[in-house]
CSV table of C-alpha atoms in Angstrom, one decimal:
chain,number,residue,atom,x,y,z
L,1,UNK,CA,-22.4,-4.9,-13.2
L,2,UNK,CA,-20.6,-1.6,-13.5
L,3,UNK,CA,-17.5,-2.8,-15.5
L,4,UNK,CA,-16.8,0.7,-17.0
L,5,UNK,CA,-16.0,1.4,-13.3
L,6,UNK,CA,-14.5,-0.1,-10.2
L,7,UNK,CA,-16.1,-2.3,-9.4
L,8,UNK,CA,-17.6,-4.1,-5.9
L,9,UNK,CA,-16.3,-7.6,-7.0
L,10,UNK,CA,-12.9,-6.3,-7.7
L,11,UNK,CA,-12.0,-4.5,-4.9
L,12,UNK,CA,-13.7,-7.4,-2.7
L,13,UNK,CA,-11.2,-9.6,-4.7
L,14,UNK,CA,-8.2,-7.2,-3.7
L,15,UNK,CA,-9.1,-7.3,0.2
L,16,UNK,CA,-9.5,-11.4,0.0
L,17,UNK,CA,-6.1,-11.4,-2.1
L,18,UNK,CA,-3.9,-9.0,0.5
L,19,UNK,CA,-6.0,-11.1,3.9
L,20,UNK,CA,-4.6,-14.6,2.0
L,21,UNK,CA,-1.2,-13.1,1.3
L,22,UNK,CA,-0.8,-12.1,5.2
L,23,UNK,CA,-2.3,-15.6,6.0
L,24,UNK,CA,0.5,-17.2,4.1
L,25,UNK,CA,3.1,-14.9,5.8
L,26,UNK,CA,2.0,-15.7,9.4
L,27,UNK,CA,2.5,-19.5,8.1
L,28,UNK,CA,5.7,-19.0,7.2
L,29,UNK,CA,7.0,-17.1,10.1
L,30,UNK,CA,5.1,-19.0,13.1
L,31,UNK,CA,7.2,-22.2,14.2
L,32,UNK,CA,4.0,-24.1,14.6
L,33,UNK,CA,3.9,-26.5,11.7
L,34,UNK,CA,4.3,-29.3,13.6
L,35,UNK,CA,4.0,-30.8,17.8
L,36,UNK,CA,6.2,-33.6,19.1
L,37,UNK,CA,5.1,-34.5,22.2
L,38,UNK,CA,7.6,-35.6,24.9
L,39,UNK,CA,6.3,-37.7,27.9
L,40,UNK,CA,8.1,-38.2,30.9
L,41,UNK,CA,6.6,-40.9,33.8
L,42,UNK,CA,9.0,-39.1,36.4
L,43,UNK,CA,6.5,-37.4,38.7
L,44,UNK,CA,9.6,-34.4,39.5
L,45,UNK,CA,9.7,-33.6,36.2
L,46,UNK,CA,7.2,-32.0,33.3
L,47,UNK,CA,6.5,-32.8,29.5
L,48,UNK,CA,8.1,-31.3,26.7
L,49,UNK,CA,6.4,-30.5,23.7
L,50,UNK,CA,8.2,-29.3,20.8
L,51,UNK,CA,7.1,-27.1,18.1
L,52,UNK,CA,8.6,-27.7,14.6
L,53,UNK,CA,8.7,-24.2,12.1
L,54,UNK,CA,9.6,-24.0,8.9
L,55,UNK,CA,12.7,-22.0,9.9
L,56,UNK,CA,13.2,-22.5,13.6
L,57,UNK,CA,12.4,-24.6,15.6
L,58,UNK,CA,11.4,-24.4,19.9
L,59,UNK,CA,11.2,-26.8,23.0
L,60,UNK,CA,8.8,-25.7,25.8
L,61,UNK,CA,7.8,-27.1,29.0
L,62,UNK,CA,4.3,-27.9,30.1
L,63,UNK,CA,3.4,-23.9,32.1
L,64,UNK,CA,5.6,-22.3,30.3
L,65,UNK,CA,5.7,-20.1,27.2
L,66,UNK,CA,9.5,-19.6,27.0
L,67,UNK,CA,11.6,-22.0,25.0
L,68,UNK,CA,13.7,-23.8,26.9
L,69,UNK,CA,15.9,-24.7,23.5
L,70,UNK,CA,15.6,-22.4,20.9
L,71,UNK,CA,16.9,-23.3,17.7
L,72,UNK,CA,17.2,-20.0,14.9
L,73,UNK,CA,19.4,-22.8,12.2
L,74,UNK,CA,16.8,-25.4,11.9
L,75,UNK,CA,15.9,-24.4,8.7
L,76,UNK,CA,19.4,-25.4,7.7
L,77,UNK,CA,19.3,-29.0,8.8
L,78,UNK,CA,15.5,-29.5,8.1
L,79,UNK,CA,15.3,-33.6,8.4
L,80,UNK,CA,11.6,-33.5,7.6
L,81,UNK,CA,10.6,-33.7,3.8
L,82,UNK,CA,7.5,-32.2,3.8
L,83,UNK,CA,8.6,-29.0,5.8
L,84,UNK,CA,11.5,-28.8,3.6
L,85,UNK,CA,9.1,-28.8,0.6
L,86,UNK,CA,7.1,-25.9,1.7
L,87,UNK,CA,10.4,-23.4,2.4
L,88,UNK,CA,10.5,-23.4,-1.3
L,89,UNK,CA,6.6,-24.0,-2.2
L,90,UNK,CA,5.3,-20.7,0.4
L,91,UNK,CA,7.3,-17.9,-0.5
L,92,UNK,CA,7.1,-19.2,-4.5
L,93,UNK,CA,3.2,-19.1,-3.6
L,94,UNK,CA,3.6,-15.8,-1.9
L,95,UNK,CA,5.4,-13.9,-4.6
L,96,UNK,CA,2.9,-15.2,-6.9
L,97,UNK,CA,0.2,-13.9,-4.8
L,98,UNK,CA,2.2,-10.8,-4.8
L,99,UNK,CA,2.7,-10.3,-8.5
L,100,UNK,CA,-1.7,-11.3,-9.0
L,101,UNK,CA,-2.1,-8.2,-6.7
L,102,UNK,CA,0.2,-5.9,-8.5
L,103,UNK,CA,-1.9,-6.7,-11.6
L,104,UNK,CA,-5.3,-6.4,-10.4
L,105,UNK,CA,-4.4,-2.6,-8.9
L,106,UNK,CA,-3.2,-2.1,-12.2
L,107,UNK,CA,-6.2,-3.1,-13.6
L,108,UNK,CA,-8.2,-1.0,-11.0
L,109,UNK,CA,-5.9,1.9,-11.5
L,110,UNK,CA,-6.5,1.7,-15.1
L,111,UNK,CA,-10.3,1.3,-14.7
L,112,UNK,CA,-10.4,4.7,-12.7
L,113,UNK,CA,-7.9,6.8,-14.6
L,114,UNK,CA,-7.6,5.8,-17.8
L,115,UNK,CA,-10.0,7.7,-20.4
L,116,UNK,CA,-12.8,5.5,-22.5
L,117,UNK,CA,-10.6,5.9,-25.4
L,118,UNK,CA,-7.6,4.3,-26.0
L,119,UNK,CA,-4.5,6.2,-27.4
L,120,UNK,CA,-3.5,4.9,-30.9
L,121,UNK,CA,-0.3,5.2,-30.7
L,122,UNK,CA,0.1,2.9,-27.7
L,123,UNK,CA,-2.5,0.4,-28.6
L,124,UNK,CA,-0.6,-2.1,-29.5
L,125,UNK,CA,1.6,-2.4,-26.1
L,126,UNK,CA,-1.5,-1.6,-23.9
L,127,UNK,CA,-2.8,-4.3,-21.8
L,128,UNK,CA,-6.4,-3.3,-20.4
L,129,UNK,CA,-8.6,-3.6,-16.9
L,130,UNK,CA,-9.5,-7.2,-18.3
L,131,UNK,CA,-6.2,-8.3,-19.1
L,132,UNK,CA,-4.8,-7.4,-15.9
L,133,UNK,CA,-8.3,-8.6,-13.9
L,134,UNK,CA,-8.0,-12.1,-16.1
L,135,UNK,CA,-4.4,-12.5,-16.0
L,136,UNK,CA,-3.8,-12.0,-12.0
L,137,UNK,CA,-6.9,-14.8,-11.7
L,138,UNK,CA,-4.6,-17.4,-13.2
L,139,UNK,CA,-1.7,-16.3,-11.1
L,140,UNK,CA,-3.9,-16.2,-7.9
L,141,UNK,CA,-5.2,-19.8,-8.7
L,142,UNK,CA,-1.5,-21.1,-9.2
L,143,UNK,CA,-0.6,-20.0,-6.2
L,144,UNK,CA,-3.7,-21.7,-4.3
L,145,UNK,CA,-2.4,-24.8,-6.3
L,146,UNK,CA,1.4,-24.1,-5.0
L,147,UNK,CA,0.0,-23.4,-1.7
L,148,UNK,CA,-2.2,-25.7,-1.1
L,149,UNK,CA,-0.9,-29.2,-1.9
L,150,UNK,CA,2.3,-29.4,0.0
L,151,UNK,CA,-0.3,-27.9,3.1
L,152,UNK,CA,-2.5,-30.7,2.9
L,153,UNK,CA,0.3,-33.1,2.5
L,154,UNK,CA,1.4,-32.6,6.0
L,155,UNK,CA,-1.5,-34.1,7.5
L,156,UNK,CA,-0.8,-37.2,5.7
L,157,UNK,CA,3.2,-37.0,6.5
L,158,UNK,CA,2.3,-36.4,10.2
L,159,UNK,CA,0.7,-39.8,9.8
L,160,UNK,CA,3.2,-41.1,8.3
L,161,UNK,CA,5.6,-39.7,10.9
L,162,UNK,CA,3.7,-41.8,13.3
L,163,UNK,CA,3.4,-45.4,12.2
L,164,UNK,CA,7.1,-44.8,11.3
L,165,UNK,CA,7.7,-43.6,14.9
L,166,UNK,CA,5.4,-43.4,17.7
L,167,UNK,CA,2.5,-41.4,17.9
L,168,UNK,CA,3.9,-38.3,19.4
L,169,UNK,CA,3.5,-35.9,16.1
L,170,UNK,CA,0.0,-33.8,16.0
L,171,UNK,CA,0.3,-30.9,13.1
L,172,UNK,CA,-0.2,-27.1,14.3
L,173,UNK,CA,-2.3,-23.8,13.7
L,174,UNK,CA,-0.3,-22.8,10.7
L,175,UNK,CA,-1.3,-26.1,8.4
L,176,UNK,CA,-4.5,-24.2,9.0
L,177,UNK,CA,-3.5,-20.8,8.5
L,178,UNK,CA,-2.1,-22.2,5.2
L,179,UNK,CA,-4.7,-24.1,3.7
L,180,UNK,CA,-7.4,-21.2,4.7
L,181,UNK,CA,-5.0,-18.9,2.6
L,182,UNK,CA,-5.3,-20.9,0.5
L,183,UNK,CA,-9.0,-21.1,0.1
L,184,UNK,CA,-9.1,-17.4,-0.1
L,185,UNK,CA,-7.0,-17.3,-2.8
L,186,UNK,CA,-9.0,-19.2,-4.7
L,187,UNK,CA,-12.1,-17.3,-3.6
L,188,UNK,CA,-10.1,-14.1,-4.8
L,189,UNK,CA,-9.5,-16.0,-8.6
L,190,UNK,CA,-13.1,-16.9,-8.7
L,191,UNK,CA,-14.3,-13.6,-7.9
L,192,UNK,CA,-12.6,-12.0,-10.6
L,193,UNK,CA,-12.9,-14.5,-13.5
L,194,UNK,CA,-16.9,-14.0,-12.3
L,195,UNK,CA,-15.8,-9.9,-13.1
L,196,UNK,CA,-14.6,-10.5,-16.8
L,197,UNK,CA,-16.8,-13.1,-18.0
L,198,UNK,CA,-19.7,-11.0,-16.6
L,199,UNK,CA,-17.9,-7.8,-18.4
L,200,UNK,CA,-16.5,-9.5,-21.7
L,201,UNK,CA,-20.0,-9.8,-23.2
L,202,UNK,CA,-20.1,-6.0,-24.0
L,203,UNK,CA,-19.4,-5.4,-27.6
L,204,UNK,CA,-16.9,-3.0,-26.8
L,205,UNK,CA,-12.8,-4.8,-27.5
L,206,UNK,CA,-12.2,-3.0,-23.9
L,207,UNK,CA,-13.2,-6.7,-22.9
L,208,UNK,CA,-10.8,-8.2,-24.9
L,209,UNK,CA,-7.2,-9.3,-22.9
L,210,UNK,CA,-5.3,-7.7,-25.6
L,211,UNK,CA,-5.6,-5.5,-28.4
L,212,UNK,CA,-4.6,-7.4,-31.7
L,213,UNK,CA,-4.7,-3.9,-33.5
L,214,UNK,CA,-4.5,-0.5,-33.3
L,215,UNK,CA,-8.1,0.5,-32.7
L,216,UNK,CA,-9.5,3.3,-34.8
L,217,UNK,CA,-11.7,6.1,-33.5
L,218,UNK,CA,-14.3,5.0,-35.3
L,219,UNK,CA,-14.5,1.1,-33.4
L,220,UNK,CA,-16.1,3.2,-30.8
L,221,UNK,CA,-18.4,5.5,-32.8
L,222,UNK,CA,-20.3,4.9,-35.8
L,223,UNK,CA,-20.7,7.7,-37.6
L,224,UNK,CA,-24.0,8.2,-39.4
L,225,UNK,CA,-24.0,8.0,-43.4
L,226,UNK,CA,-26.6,8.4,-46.3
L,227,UNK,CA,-27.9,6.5,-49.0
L,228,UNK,CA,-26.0,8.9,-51.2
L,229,UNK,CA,-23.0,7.5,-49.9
L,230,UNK,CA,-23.6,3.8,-49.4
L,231,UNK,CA,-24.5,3.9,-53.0
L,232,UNK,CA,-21.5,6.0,-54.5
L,233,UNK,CA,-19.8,2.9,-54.4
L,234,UNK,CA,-21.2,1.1,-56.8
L,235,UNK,CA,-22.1,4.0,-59.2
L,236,UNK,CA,-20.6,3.7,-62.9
L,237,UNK,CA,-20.0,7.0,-65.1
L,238,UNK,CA,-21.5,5.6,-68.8
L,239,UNK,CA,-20.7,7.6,-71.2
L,240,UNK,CA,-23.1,9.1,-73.9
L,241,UNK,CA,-22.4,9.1,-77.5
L,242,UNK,CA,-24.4,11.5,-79.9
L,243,UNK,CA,-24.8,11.3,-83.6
L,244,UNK,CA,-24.8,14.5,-85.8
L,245,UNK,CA,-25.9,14.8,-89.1
């Protein structure tokens, strides 16, 4: 593994992170989280079927793909606990996400420009590739946790919903959107704690998520020495008395 360079795994772990971010925005913003089907036995008239968003919310009749009521303040009068749940829990996820993909092109950026050799002076603020890399895993992997649970809790509230009710509630495309999202997040963490614990085996401290000290030029070089000088230190001046007559 090239892990003095960019690296395959994490640009692949860049593309999977931006995909899952635009997955969990087209959850957010599509108003099909959940179906309540309307029946009606009157043979002049069609069925209704609802579609429940996170912030609106939209009534359409069977052949028709306008919304007969259209409601843009549902998010304000949310009744349903689980869909009120995940207006706070996807955009927390989100900007998560977000921040994890900041880091790792840092990290990238870093890998590409940055010379071998760190400056002295700022080693002791400088956060490396394998900080950044190791850092934005965690943050991807909490957001797959935010993501992820109040997702799959819908299914089971949509059941729920209909023993409580009648069984009229079906959940939409964007539970799926969601919890795929959310599988690629965590594809994107494992891909790049794969990256550093592949790469922190190399004696350099370039592995290391932080520098504890200010590394000298000569961590990265050893310069070669004699047996002169490995045994100088240990080399006692005895003096020499001498006796005249």
């Amino acid at each position: 593994m090239g892990c003095r360079d960019v690296h395959a795994a994490t640009v692949l772990a860049f593309l999977s992170g931006t995909a899952s971010v635009a997955g969990l925005l087209a959850a957010v913003l599509l108003p099909n989280w959940r179906q309540m089907r309307l029946y009606t036995f009157n043979k002049n008239e069609r069925n209704v079927t609802v579609y429940t968003g996170l912030w609106i919310k939209c009534a359409r009749i069977d052949g028709s793909r306008d919304c007969v009521i259209y409601d843009p303040q549902w998010y304000t009068a949310v009744d349903q606990l689980d869909l009120r749940v995940l207006q706070f829990a996807l955009p927390l996820s989100m900007f998560t996400a977000v921040s994890a993909l900041f880091l790792c092109l840092i990290g990238m950026c870093n890998t590409a420009f940055v010379s071998s050799v760190p400056n002295v002076k700022l080693a002791k603020c400088l956060v490396n590739s394998a900080g950044c890399h190791l850092v934005a895993g965690l943050l991807f992997l909490l957001a797959c946790a935010i993501c992820l649970t109040p997702s799959v809790w819908v299914i089971f509230y949509n059941n729920y919903l209909n023993r409580k009710y009648e069984p009229v509630f079906s959940f939409d495309i964007s539970v799926f959107i969601a919890i795929a999202s959310a599988g690629g997040l965590f594809f994107t963490s494992v891909l790049l704690f794969l990256w550093y614990c592949a790469c922190k085996s190399l004696p350099s401290p370039f592995w290391q998520p932080l520098y504890l000290h200010a590394p000298s030029m000569h961590s990265y070089a050893s310069q070669p020495y004699s047996a002169r000088s490995r045994l100088s230190a240990i080399e006692i001046d005895i003096p020499v008395v001498t006796h005249t007559s």
